[in-house]
Amino acid sequence: MPKIVDPEDRRLALANAAIRIISTVGLDGVRLRDVAAEAGWTTGALTHYFPDKRALLIMALQVSLDQRQRLLDTLPAEGDELRALLEQALPLDEERLRHWRVSQAFSVQSWSDPELTAIQRKAYRGWRRRIVNLVAKGVADGRLREDLDPEETADEMIAIVDGVALQALFDPDRWPPEKQRAFLDRFLTRISRQDRREP
C-alpha cells in the first residue's frame, strides 16, 4: 500500500530546510537543489510543492516567524513575563541566532519587496502590542514606574533588543549571552518601581 503523504508536512519540512540554508548562506546563496538535499529529497520533489524559489522563501519567512511566536507563547505567565519575553527575543543560543540571521536576510530583501515588508511588519506589530500590554500591566500592578508610557516604553525596549541582537550577530565575542542579559537587566531595573527616584 502506498504511503500517504501530507502535502503541508512536506511543505513545512522544505521550508525548515530553507531556513537552515538561509541562516548559513543568506538569501542570495539559496539554491533549490541545496534546499531539496537538506530535506533529503530531489529538486523535482521540491518543485512539486513550490512553483518557484520565491514561494519557498516566503513560506520559510512565515514559518520562521510562526516558530518564534509559538516559542514566545510558551513563556510562563508567572514571574516577570516581560523580562522573559524580551530575553527570548535575544540571540542567546543557536536556535535564536538562526532566527535572527534569517530575519536579517529577509529584512534586507524586504526593502524592495512589499509582500515581505508586510509579513515582517505584521509580526513586529504583534510583538510590539504584546510588549505594550505587559508594560501597562506592570505599571498597573506597581512593578514598573507609574510615569511610564507603555507605547513609548515598548518602542524603547524593541530598539534595545534589536540593537543588542544586531551587535551580537556581528560581534559575538563582545556580546556573549551573559552581556546581553546584563544589558537587558540594567534597562529593566531602570524602569522598575524600585528604581523610581522622588523629586
mmCIF file with all atom_site columns, C-alpha atoms in Angstrom:
data_model
loop_
_atom_site.group_PDB
_atom_site.id
_atom_site.type_symbol
_atom_site.label_atom_id
_atom_site.label_alt_id
_atom_site.label_comp_id
_atom_site.label_asym_id
_atom_site.label_entity_id
_atom_site.label_seq_id
_atom_site.pdbx_PDB_ins_code
_atom_site.Cartn_x
_atom_site.Cartn_y
_atom_site.Cartn_z
_atom_site.occupancy
_atom_site.B_iso_or_equiv
_atom_site.pdbx_formal_charge
_atom_site.auth_seq_id
_atom_site.auth_comp_id
_atom_site.auth_asym_id
_atom_site.auth_atom_id
_atom_site.pdbx_PDB_model_num
ATOM 1   C CA . MET A 1 1   ? 0.000  0.000  0.000  1.00 0.00 ? 1   MET A CA 1
ATOM 2   C CA . PRO A 1 2   ? 1.499  3.386  -0.975 1.00 0.00 ? 2   PRO A CA 1
ATOM 3   C CA . LYS A 1 3   ? 2.500  5.720  1.816  1.00 0.00 ? 3   LYS A CA 1
ATOM 4   C CA . ILE A 1 4   ? 0.105  8.627  2.353  1.00 0.00 ? 4   ILE A CA 1
ATOM 5   C CA . VAL A 1 5   ? 1.932  11.942 2.135  1.00 0.00 ? 5   VAL A CA 1
ATOM 6   C CA . ASP A 1 6   ? 0.635  15.069 3.850  1.00 0.00 ? 6   ASP A CA 1
ATOM 7   C CA . PRO A 1 7   ? 1.424  17.940 1.459  1.00 0.00 ? 7   PRO A CA 1
ATOM 8   C CA . GLU A 1 8   ? 1.532  20.505 4.289  1.00 0.00 ? 8   GLU A CA 1
ATOM 9   C CA . ASP A 1 9   ? 4.030  18.383 6.221  1.00 0.00 ? 9   ASP A CA 1
ATOM 10  C CA . ARG A 1 10  ? 6.221  18.210 3.125  1.00 0.00 ? 10  ARG A CA 1
ATOM 11  C CA . ARG A 1 11  ? 5.954  21.956 2.560  1.00 0.00 ? 11  ARG A CA 1
ATOM 12  C CA . LEU A 1 12  ? 6.828  22.602 6.191  1.00 0.00 ? 12  LEU A CA 1
ATOM 13  C CA . ALA A 1 13  ? 9.830  20.291 6.048  1.00 0.00 ? 13  ALA A CA 1
ATOM 14  C CA . LEU A 1 14  ? 11.087 22.046 2.921  1.00 0.00 ? 14  LEU A CA 1
ATOM 15  C CA . ALA A 1 15  ? 10.538 25.477 4.484  1.00 0.00 ? 15  ALA A CA 1
ATOM 16  C CA . ASN A 1 16  ? 12.533 24.415 7.543  1.00 0.00 ? 16  ASN A CA 1
ATOM 17  C CA . ALA A 1 17  ? 15.300 23.132 5.283  1.00 0.00 ? 17  ALA A CA 1
ATOM 18  C CA . ALA A 1 18  ? 15.297 26.532 3.558  1.00 0.00 ? 18  ALA A CA 1
ATOM 19  C CA . ILE A 1 19  ? 15.547 28.254 6.945  1.00 0.00 ? 19  ILE A CA 1
ATOM 20  C CA . ARG A 1 20  ? 18.648 26.223 7.786  1.00 0.00 ? 20  ARG A CA 1
ATOM 21  C CA . ILE A 1 21  ? 20.209 27.080 4.423  1.00 0.00 ? 21  ILE A CA 1
ATOM 22  C CA . ILE A 1 22  ? 19.339 30.787 4.669  1.00 0.00 ? 22  ILE A CA 1
ATOM 23  C CA . SER A 1 23  ? 20.879 31.001 8.144  1.00 0.00 ? 23  SER A CA 1
ATOM 24  C CA . THR A 1 24  ? 24.235 29.912 6.740  1.00 0.00 ? 24  THR A CA 1
ATOM 25  C CA . VAL A 1 25  ? 24.411 31.427 3.217  1.00 0.00 ? 25  VAL A CA 1
ATOM 26  C CA . GLY A 1 26  ? 21.793 34.211 3.177  1.00 0.00 ? 26  GLY A CA 1
ATOM 27  C CA . LEU A 1 27  ? 19.009 34.620 0.633  1.00 0.00 ? 27  LEU A CA 1
ATOM 28  C CA . ASP A 1 28  ? 21.234 35.110 -2.390 1.00 0.00 ? 28  ASP A CA 1
ATOM 29  C CA . GLY A 1 29  ? 23.022 31.841 -1.706 1.00 0.00 ? 29  GLY A CA 1
ATOM 30  C CA . VAL A 1 30  ? 19.869 29.715 -1.564 1.00 0.00 ? 30  VAL A CA 1
ATOM 31  C CA . ARG A 1 31  ? 19.617 27.164 -4.377 1.00 0.00 ? 31  ARG A CA 1
ATOM 32  C CA . LEU A 1 32  ? 16.626 24.883 -4.758 1.00 0.00 ? 32  LEU A CA 1
ATOM 33  C CA . ARG A 1 33  ? 18.795 21.793 -5.145 1.00 0.00 ? 33  ARG A CA 1
ATOM 34  C CA . ASP A 1 34  ? 20.549 22.573 -1.842 1.00 0.00 ? 34  ASP A CA 1
ATOM 35  C CA . VAL A 1 35  ? 17.236 23.005 -0.030 1.00 0.00 ? 35  VAL A CA 1
ATOM 36  C CA . ALA A 1 36  ? 15.961 19.732 -1.520 1.00 0.00 ? 36  ALA A CA 1
ATOM 37  C CA . ALA A 1 37  ? 19.149 17.931 -0.482 1.00 0.00 ? 37  ALA A CA 1
ATOM 38  C CA . GLU A 1 38  ? 18.929 19.412 3.030  1.00 0.00 ? 38  GLU A CA 1
ATOM 39  C CA . ALA A 1 39  ? 15.404 17.991 3.297  1.00 0.00 ? 39  ALA A CA 1
ATOM 40  C CA . GLY A 1 40  ? 16.536 14.646 1.861  1.00 0.00 ? 40  GLY A CA 1
ATOM 41  C CA . TRP A 1 41  ? 14.630 14.949 -1.419 1.00 0.00 ? 41  TRP A CA 1
ATOM 42  C CA . THR A 1 42  ? 15.193 15.713 -5.068 1.00 0.00 ? 42  THR A CA 1
ATOM 43  C CA . THR A 1 43  ? 14.729 19.099 -6.703 1.00 0.00 ? 43  THR A CA 1
ATOM 44  C CA . GLY A 1 44  ? 11.807 17.603 -8.612 1.00 0.00 ? 44  GLY A CA 1
ATOM 45  C CA . ALA A 1 45  ? 10.075 16.743 -5.350 1.00 0.00 ? 45  ALA A CA 1
ATOM 46  C CA . LEU A 1 46  ? 10.585 20.302 -4.122 1.00 0.00 ? 46  LEU A CA 1
ATOM 47  C CA . THR A 1 47  ? 9.124  21.877 -7.256 1.00 0.00 ? 47  THR A CA 1
ATOM 48  C CA . HIS A 1 48  ? 6.064  19.667 -6.837 1.00 0.00 ? 48  HIS A CA 1
ATOM 49  C CA . TYR A 1 49  ? 5.253  21.619 -3.646 1.00 0.00 ? 49  TYR A CA 1
ATOM 50  C CA . PHE A 1 50  ? 6.581  25.067 -4.567 1.00 0.00 ? 50  PHE A CA 1
ATOM 51  C CA . PRO A 1 51  ? 6.168  26.602 -8.021 1.00 0.00 ? 51  PRO A CA 1
ATOM 52  C CA . ASP A 1 52  ? 9.317  28.694 -7.650 1.00 0.00 ? 52  ASP A CA 1
ATOM 53  C CA . LYS A 1 53  ? 12.037 29.851 -5.287 1.00 0.00 ? 53  LYS A CA 1
ATOM 54  C CA . ARG A 1 54  ? 10.077 32.912 -4.201 1.00 0.00 ? 54  ARG A CA 1
ATOM 55  C CA . ALA A 1 55  ? 7.138  30.833 -2.981 1.00 0.00 ? 55  ALA A CA 1
ATOM 56  C CA . LEU A 1 56  ? 9.539  28.691 -0.949 1.00 0.00 ? 56  LEU A CA 1
ATOM 57  C CA . LEU A 1 57  ? 11.274 31.732 0.547  1.00 0.00 ? 57  LEU A CA 1
ATOM 58  C CA . ILE A 1 58  ? 8.024  33.413 1.524  1.00 0.00 ? 58  ILE A CA 1
ATOM 59  C CA . MET A 1 59  ? 6.886  30.282 3.319  1.00 0.00 ? 59  MET A CA 1
ATOM 60  C CA . ALA A 1 60  ? 10.294 29.990 5.009  1.00 0.00 ? 60  ALA A CA 1
ATOM 61  C CA . LEU A 1 61  ? 9.940  33.524 6.376  1.00 0.00 ? 61  LEU A CA 1
ATOM 62  C CA . GLN A 1 62  ? 6.426  32.854 7.612  1.00 0.00 ? 62  GLN A CA 1
ATOM 63  C CA . VAL A 1 63  ? 7.455  29.562 9.217  1.00 0.00 ? 63  VAL A CA 1
ATOM 64  C CA . SER A 1 64  ? 10.409 31.213 10.955 1.00 0.00 ? 64  SER A CA 1
ATOM 65  C CA . LEU A 1 65  ? 8.150  33.948 12.348 1.00 0.00 ? 65  LEU A CA 1
ATOM 66  C CA . ASP A 1 66  ? 5.465  31.437 13.360 1.00 0.00 ? 66  ASP A CA 1
ATOM 67  C CA . GLN A 1 67  ? 8.019  29.281 15.171 1.00 0.00 ? 67  GLN A CA 1
ATOM 68  C CA . ARG A 1 68  ? 9.255  32.334 17.066 1.00 0.00 ? 68  ARG A CA 1
ATOM 69  C CA . GLN A 1 69  ? 5.684  33.247 18.012 1.00 0.00 ? 69  GLN A CA 1
ATOM 70  C CA . ARG A 1 70  ? 4.935  29.736 19.257 1.00 0.00 ? 70  ARG A CA 1
ATOM 71  C CA . LEU A 1 71  ? 8.071  29.830 21.385 1.00 0.00 ? 71  LEU A CA 1
ATOM 72  C CA . LEU A 1 72  ? 7.045  33.165 22.884 1.00 0.00 ? 72  LEU A CA 1
ATOM 73  C CA . ASP A 1 73  ? 3.557  31.783 23.548 1.00 0.00 ? 73  ASP A CA 1
ATOM 74  C CA . THR A 1 74  ? 5.046  29.046 25.745 1.00 0.00 ? 74  THR A CA 1
ATOM 75  C CA . LEU A 1 75  ? 6.617  31.517 28.176 1.00 0.00 ? 75  LEU A CA 1
ATOM 76  C CA . PRO A 1 76  ? 5.294  31.155 31.738 1.00 0.00 ? 76  PRO A CA 1
ATOM 77  C CA . ALA A 1 77  ? 2.642  33.666 32.782 1.00 0.00 ? 77  ALA A CA 1
ATOM 78  C CA . GLU A 1 78  ? 4.003  33.726 36.318 1.00 0.00 ? 78  GLU A CA 1
ATOM 79  C CA . GLY A 1 79  ? 7.029  35.775 37.323 1.00 0.00 ? 79  GLY A CA 1
ATOM 80  C CA . ASP A 1 80  ? 8.492  38.528 35.184 1.00 0.00 ? 80  ASP A CA 1
ATOM 81  C CA . GLU A 1 81  ? 6.763  37.788 31.901 1.00 0.00 ? 81  GLU A CA 1
ATOM 82  C CA . LEU A 1 82  ? 8.086  40.989 30.317 1.00 0.00 ? 82  LEU A CA 1
ATOM 83  C CA . ARG A 1 83  ? 11.705 40.102 31.037 1.00 0.00 ? 83  ARG A CA 1
ATOM 84  C CA . ALA A 1 84  ? 11.160 36.545 29.786 1.00 0.00 ? 84  ALA A CA 1
ATOM 85  C CA . LEU A 1 85  ? 9.609  37.839 26.556 1.00 0.00 ? 85  LEU A CA 1
ATOM 86  C CA . LEU A 1 86  ? 12.455 40.266 25.857 1.00 0.00 ? 86  LEU A CA 1
ATOM 87  C CA . GLU A 1 87  ? 15.163 37.749 26.766 1.00 0.00 ? 87  GLU A CA 1
ATOM 88  C CA . GLN A 1 88  ? 13.608 35.161 24.483 1.00 0.00 ? 88  GLN A CA 1
ATOM 89  C CA . ALA A 1 89  ? 13.986 37.620 21.610 1.00 0.00 ? 89  ALA A CA 1
ATOM 90  C CA . LEU A 1 90  ? 17.766 37.886 22.056 1.00 0.00 ? 90  LEU A CA 1
ATOM 91  C CA . PRO A 1 91  ? 20.138 35.563 20.127 1.00 0.00 ? 91  PRO A CA 1
ATOM 92  C CA . LEU A 1 92  ? 21.261 33.691 23.241 1.00 0.00 ? 92  LEU A CA 1
ATOM 93  C CA . ASP A 1 93  ? 21.505 30.226 21.702 1.00 0.00 ? 93  ASP A CA 1
ATOM 94  C CA . GLU A 1 94  ? 21.827 28.587 18.292 1.00 0.00 ? 94  GLU A CA 1
ATOM 95  C CA . GLU A 1 95  ? 18.081 28.418 17.621 1.00 0.00 ? 95  GLU A CA 1
ATOM 96  C CA . ARG A 1 96  ? 17.505 32.108 18.371 1.00 0.00 ? 96  ARG A CA 1
ATOM 97  C CA . LEU A 1 97  ? 20.664 33.055 16.497 1.00 0.00 ? 97  LEU A CA 1
ATOM 98  C CA . ARG A 1 98  ? 19.355 31.195 13.438 1.00 0.00 ? 98  ARG A CA 1
ATOM 99  C CA . HIS A 1 99  ? 16.067 33.087 13.654 1.00 0.00 ? 99  HIS A CA 1
ATOM 100 C CA . TRP A 1 100 ? 17.924 36.411 13.774 1.00 0.00 ? 100 TRP A CA 1
ATOM 101 C CA . ARG A 1 101 ? 20.080 35.514 10.793 1.00 0.00 ? 101 ARG A CA 1
ATOM 102 C CA . VAL A 1 102 ? 17.022 34.557 8.765  1.00 0.00 ? 102 VAL A CA 1
ATOM 103 C CA . SER A 1 103 ? 15.144 37.692 9.850  1.00 0.00 ? 103 SER A CA 1
ATOM 104 C CA . GLN A 1 104 ? 18.045 39.914 8.871  1.00 0.00 ? 104 GLN A CA 1
ATOM 105 C CA . ALA A 1 105 ? 18.403 38.212 5.500  1.00 0.00 ? 105 ALA A CA 1
ATOM 106 C CA . PHE A 1 106 ? 14.739 38.897 4.778  1.00 0.00 ? 106 PHE A CA 1
ATOM 107 C CA . SER A 1 107 ? 14.917 42.442 6.172  1.00 0.00 ? 107 SER A CA 1
ATOM 108 C CA . VAL A 1 108 ? 17.402 43.447 3.507  1.00 0.00 ? 108 VAL A CA 1
ATOM 109 C CA . GLN A 1 109 ? 15.309 41.812 0.785  1.00 0.00 ? 109 GLN A CA 1
ATOM 110 C CA . SER A 1 110 ? 12.092 43.442 2.027  1.00 0.00 ? 110 SER A CA 1
ATOM 111 C CA . TRP A 1 111 ? 13.351 46.952 1.227  1.00 0.00 ? 111 TRP A CA 1
ATOM 112 C CA . SER A 1 112 ? 12.237 46.413 -2.350 1.00 0.00 ? 112 SER A CA 1
ATOM 113 C CA . ASP A 1 113 ? 9.551  43.783 -1.766 1.00 0.00 ? 113 ASP A CA 1
ATOM 114 C CA . PRO A 1 114 ? 6.188  44.977 -0.404 1.00 0.00 ? 114 PRO A CA 1
ATOM 115 C CA . GLU A 1 115 ? 4.968  41.438 0.318  1.00 0.00 ? 115 GLU A CA 1
ATOM 116 C CA . LEU A 1 116 ? 7.957  40.637 2.512  1.00 0.00 ? 116 LEU A CA 1
ATOM 117 C CA . THR A 1 117 ? 7.653  44.041 4.179  1.00 0.00 ? 117 THR A CA 1
ATOM 118 C CA . ALA A 1 118 ? 4.013  43.350 5.041  1.00 0.00 ? 118 ALA A CA 1
ATOM 119 C CA . ILE A 1 119 ? 4.800  39.953 6.565  1.00 0.00 ? 119 ILE A CA 1
ATOM 120 C CA . GLN A 1 120 ? 7.579  41.336 8.760  1.00 0.00 ? 120 GLN A CA 1
ATOM 121 C CA . ARG A 1 121 ? 5.623  44.444 9.735  1.00 0.00 ? 121 ARG A CA 1
ATOM 122 C CA . LYS A 1 122 ? 2.675  42.320 10.878 1.00 0.00 ? 122 LYS A CA 1
ATOM 123 C CA . ALA A 1 123 ? 4.941  40.144 13.026 1.00 0.00 ? 123 ALA A CA 1
ATOM 124 C CA . TYR A 1 124 ? 6.698  43.152 14.560 1.00 0.00 ? 124 TYR A CA 1
ATOM 125 C CA . ARG A 1 125 ? 3.445  44.918 15.330 1.00 0.00 ? 125 ARG A CA 1
ATOM 126 C CA . GLY A 1 126 ? 2.105  41.821 17.078 1.00 0.00 ? 126 GLY A CA 1
ATOM 127 C CA . TRP A 1 127 ? 5.249  41.558 19.193 1.00 0.00 ? 127 TRP A CA 1
ATOM 128 C CA . ARG A 1 128 ? 5.135  45.273 19.981 1.00 0.00 ? 128 ARG A CA 1
ATOM 129 C CA . ARG A 1 129 ? 1.481  45.054 21.059 1.00 0.00 ? 129 ARG A CA 1
ATOM 130 C CA . ARG A 1 130 ? 2.361  42.267 23.451 1.00 0.00 ? 130 ARG A CA 1
ATOM 131 C CA . ILE A 1 131 ? 5.137  44.362 24.999 1.00 0.00 ? 131 ILE A CA 1
ATOM 132 C CA . VAL A 1 132 ? 2.806  47.376 25.321 1.00 0.00 ? 132 VAL A CA 1
ATOM 133 C CA . ASN A 1 133 ? 0.275  45.220 27.162 1.00 0.00 ? 133 ASN A CA 1
ATOM 134 C CA . LEU A 1 134 ? 2.909  43.805 29.529 1.00 0.00 ? 134 LEU A CA 1
ATOM 135 C CA . VAL A 1 135 ? 4.289  47.268 30.313 1.00 0.00 ? 135 VAL A CA 1
ATOM 136 C CA . ALA A 1 136 ? 0.771  48.547 31.017 1.00 0.00 ? 136 ALA A CA 1
ATOM 137 C CA . LYS A 1 137 ? 0.179  45.547 33.274 1.00 0.00 ? 137 LYS A CA 1
ATOM 138 C CA . GLY A 1 138 ? 3.476  46.190 35.101 1.00 0.00 ? 138 GLY A CA 1
ATOM 139 C CA . VAL A 1 139 ? 2.552  49.831 35.685 1.00 0.00 ? 139 VAL A CA 1
ATOM 140 C CA . ALA A 1 140 ? -0.929 48.861 36.910 1.00 0.00 ? 140 ALA A CA 1
ATOM 141 C CA . ASP A 1 141 ? 0.316  46.275 39.391 1.00 0.00 ? 141 ASP A CA 1
ATOM 142 C CA . GLY A 1 142 ? 3.080  48.540 40.707 1.00 0.00 ? 142 GLY A CA 1
ATOM 143 C CA . ARG A 1 143 ? 6.117  46.632 39.404 1.00 0.00 ? 143 ARG A CA 1
ATOM 144 C CA . LEU A 1 144 ? 7.001  49.325 36.874 1.00 0.00 ? 144 LEU A CA 1
ATOM 145 C CA . ARG A 1 145 ? 7.194  53.092 37.335 1.00 0.00 ? 145 ARG A CA 1
ATOM 146 C CA . GLU A 1 146 ? 3.818  54.773 37.133 1.00 0.00 ? 146 GLU A CA 1
ATOM 147 C CA . ASP A 1 147 ? 5.160  57.564 34.903 1.00 0.00 ? 147 ASP A CA 1
ATOM 148 C CA . LEU A 1 148 ? 5.936  55.169 32.043 1.00 0.00 ? 148 LEU A CA 1
ATOM 149 C CA . ASP A 1 149 ? 4.067  55.476 28.773 1.00 0.00 ? 149 ASP A CA 1
ATOM 150 C CA . PRO A 1 150 ? 3.540  51.866 27.621 1.00 0.00 ? 150 PRO A CA 1
ATOM 151 C CA . GLU A 1 151 ? 3.677  52.762 23.918 1.00 0.00 ? 151 GLU A CA 1
ATOM 152 C CA . GLU A 1 152 ? 6.931  54.731 24.181 1.00 0.00 ? 152 GLU A CA 1
ATOM 153 C CA . THR A 1 153 ? 8.466  52.200 26.549 1.00 0.00 ? 153 THR A CA 1
ATOM 154 C CA . ALA A 1 154 ? 7.668  49.360 24.136 1.00 0.00 ? 154 ALA A CA 1
ATOM 155 C CA . ASP A 1 155 ? 9.389  51.248 21.318 1.00 0.00 ? 155 ASP A CA 1
ATOM 156 C CA . GLU A 1 156 ? 12.428 51.788 23.528 1.00 0.00 ? 156 GLU A CA 1
ATOM 157 C CA . MET A 1 157 ? 12.534 48.127 24.527 1.00 0.00 ? 157 MET A CA 1
ATOM 158 C CA . ILE A 1 158 ? 12.338 46.952 20.924 1.00 0.00 ? 158 ILE A CA 1
ATOM 159 C CA . ALA A 1 159 ? 15.119 49.351 19.947 1.00 0.00 ? 159 ALA A CA 1
ATOM 160 C CA . ILE A 1 160 ? 17.293 47.999 22.763 1.00 0.00 ? 160 ILE A CA 1
ATOM 161 C CA . VAL A 1 161 ? 16.627 44.327 21.983 1.00 0.00 ? 161 VAL A CA 1
ATOM 162 C CA . ASP A 1 162 ? 17.178 44.856 18.251 1.00 0.00 ? 162 ASP A CA 1
ATOM 163 C CA . GLY A 1 163 ? 20.351 46.866 18.871 1.00 0.00 ? 163 GLY A CA 1
ATOM 164 C CA . VAL A 1 164 ? 21.821 44.276 21.224 1.00 0.00 ? 164 VAL A CA 1
ATOM 165 C CA . ALA A 1 165 ? 20.842 41.434 18.880 1.00 0.00 ? 165 ALA A CA 1
ATOM 166 C CA . LEU A 1 166 ? 22.451 43.063 15.845 1.00 0.00 ? 166 LEU A CA 1
ATOM 167 C CA . GLN A 1 167 ? 25.690 43.680 17.720 1.00 0.00 ? 167 GLN A CA 1
ATOM 168 C CA . ALA A 1 168 ? 25.661 40.101 18.984 1.00 0.00 ? 168 ALA A CA 1
ATOM 169 C CA . LEU A 1 169 ? 25.225 38.882 15.393 1.00 0.00 ? 169 LEU A CA 1
ATOM 170 C CA . PHE A 1 170 ? 28.206 40.827 14.087 1.00 0.00 ? 170 PHE A CA 1
ATOM 171 C CA . ASP A 1 171 ? 30.445 40.789 17.157 1.00 0.00 ? 171 ASP A CA 1
ATOM 172 C CA . PRO A 1 172 ? 29.584 37.724 19.269 1.00 0.00 ? 172 PRO A CA 1
ATOM 173 C CA . ASP A 1 173 ? 32.850 37.876 21.203 1.00 0.00 ? 173 ASP A CA 1
ATOM 174 C CA . ARG A 1 174 ? 31.928 41.296 22.583 1.00 0.00 ? 174 ARG A CA 1
ATOM 175 C CA . TRP A 1 175 ? 28.280 40.349 23.146 1.00 0.00 ? 175 TRP A CA 1
ATOM 176 C CA . PRO A 1 176 ? 28.153 36.890 24.746 1.00 0.00 ? 176 PRO A CA 1
ATOM 177 C CA . PRO A 1 177 ? 24.819 35.795 26.274 1.00 0.00 ? 177 PRO A CA 1
ATOM 178 C CA . GLU A 1 178 ? 25.713 36.981 29.767 1.00 0.00 ? 178 GLU A CA 1
ATOM 179 C CA . LYS A 1 179 ? 26.413 40.508 28.497 1.00 0.00 ? 179 LYS A CA 1
ATOM 180 C CA . GLN A 1 180 ? 23.154 40.552 26.543 1.00 0.00 ? 180 GLN A CA 1
ATOM 181 C CA . ARG A 1 181 ? 21.207 39.540 29.650 1.00 0.00 ? 181 ARG A CA 1
ATOM 182 C CA . ALA A 1 182 ? 23.041 42.075 31.823 1.00 0.00 ? 182 ALA A CA 1
ATOM 183 C CA . PHE A 1 183 ? 22.285 44.881 29.370 1.00 0.00 ? 183 PHE A CA 1
ATOM 184 C CA . LEU A 1 184 ? 18.600 43.951 29.358 1.00 0.00 ? 184 LEU A CA 1
ATOM 185 C CA . ASP A 1 185 ? 18.513 43.747 33.151 1.00 0.00 ? 185 ASP A CA 1
ATOM 186 C CA . ARG A 1 186 ? 20.026 47.226 33.530 1.00 0.00 ? 186 ARG A CA 1
ATOM 187 C CA . PHE A 1 187 ? 17.256 48.695 31.420 1.00 0.00 ? 187 PHE A CA 1
ATOM 188 C CA . LEU A 1 188 ? 14.529 46.785 33.248 1.00 0.00 ? 188 LEU A CA 1
ATOM 189 C CA . THR A 1 189 ? 15.948 47.891 36.603 1.00 0.00 ? 189 THR A CA 1
ATOM 190 C CA . ARG A 1 190 ? 15.848 51.497 35.437 1.00 0.00 ? 190 ARG A CA 1
ATOM 191 C CA . ILE A 1 191 ? 12.131 51.321 34.638 1.00 0.00 ? 191 ILE A CA 1
ATOM 192 C CA . SER A 1 192 ? 11.159 49.253 37.667 1.00 0.00 ? 192 SER A CA 1
ATOM 193 C CA . ARG A 1 193 ? 9.238  50.756 40.571 1.00 0.00 ? 193 ARG A CA 1
ATOM 194 C CA . GLN A 1 194 ? 12.187 50.124 42.913 1.00 0.00 ? 194 GLN A CA 1
ATOM 195 C CA . ASP A 1 195 ? 14.377 52.374 40.793 1.00 0.00 ? 195 ASP A CA 1
ATOM 196 C CA . ARG A 1 196 ? 11.983 55.319 40.919 1.00 0.00 ? 196 ARG A CA 1
ATOM 197 C CA . ARG A 1 197 ? 13.543 58.482 42.265 1.00 0.00 ? 197 ARG A CA 1
ATOM 198 C CA . GLU A 1 198 ? 11.490 61.009 44.146 1.00 0.00 ? 198 GLU A CA 1
ATOM 199 C CA . PRO A 1 199 ? 11.961 64.693 43.152 1.00 0.00 ? 199 PRO A CA 1
#
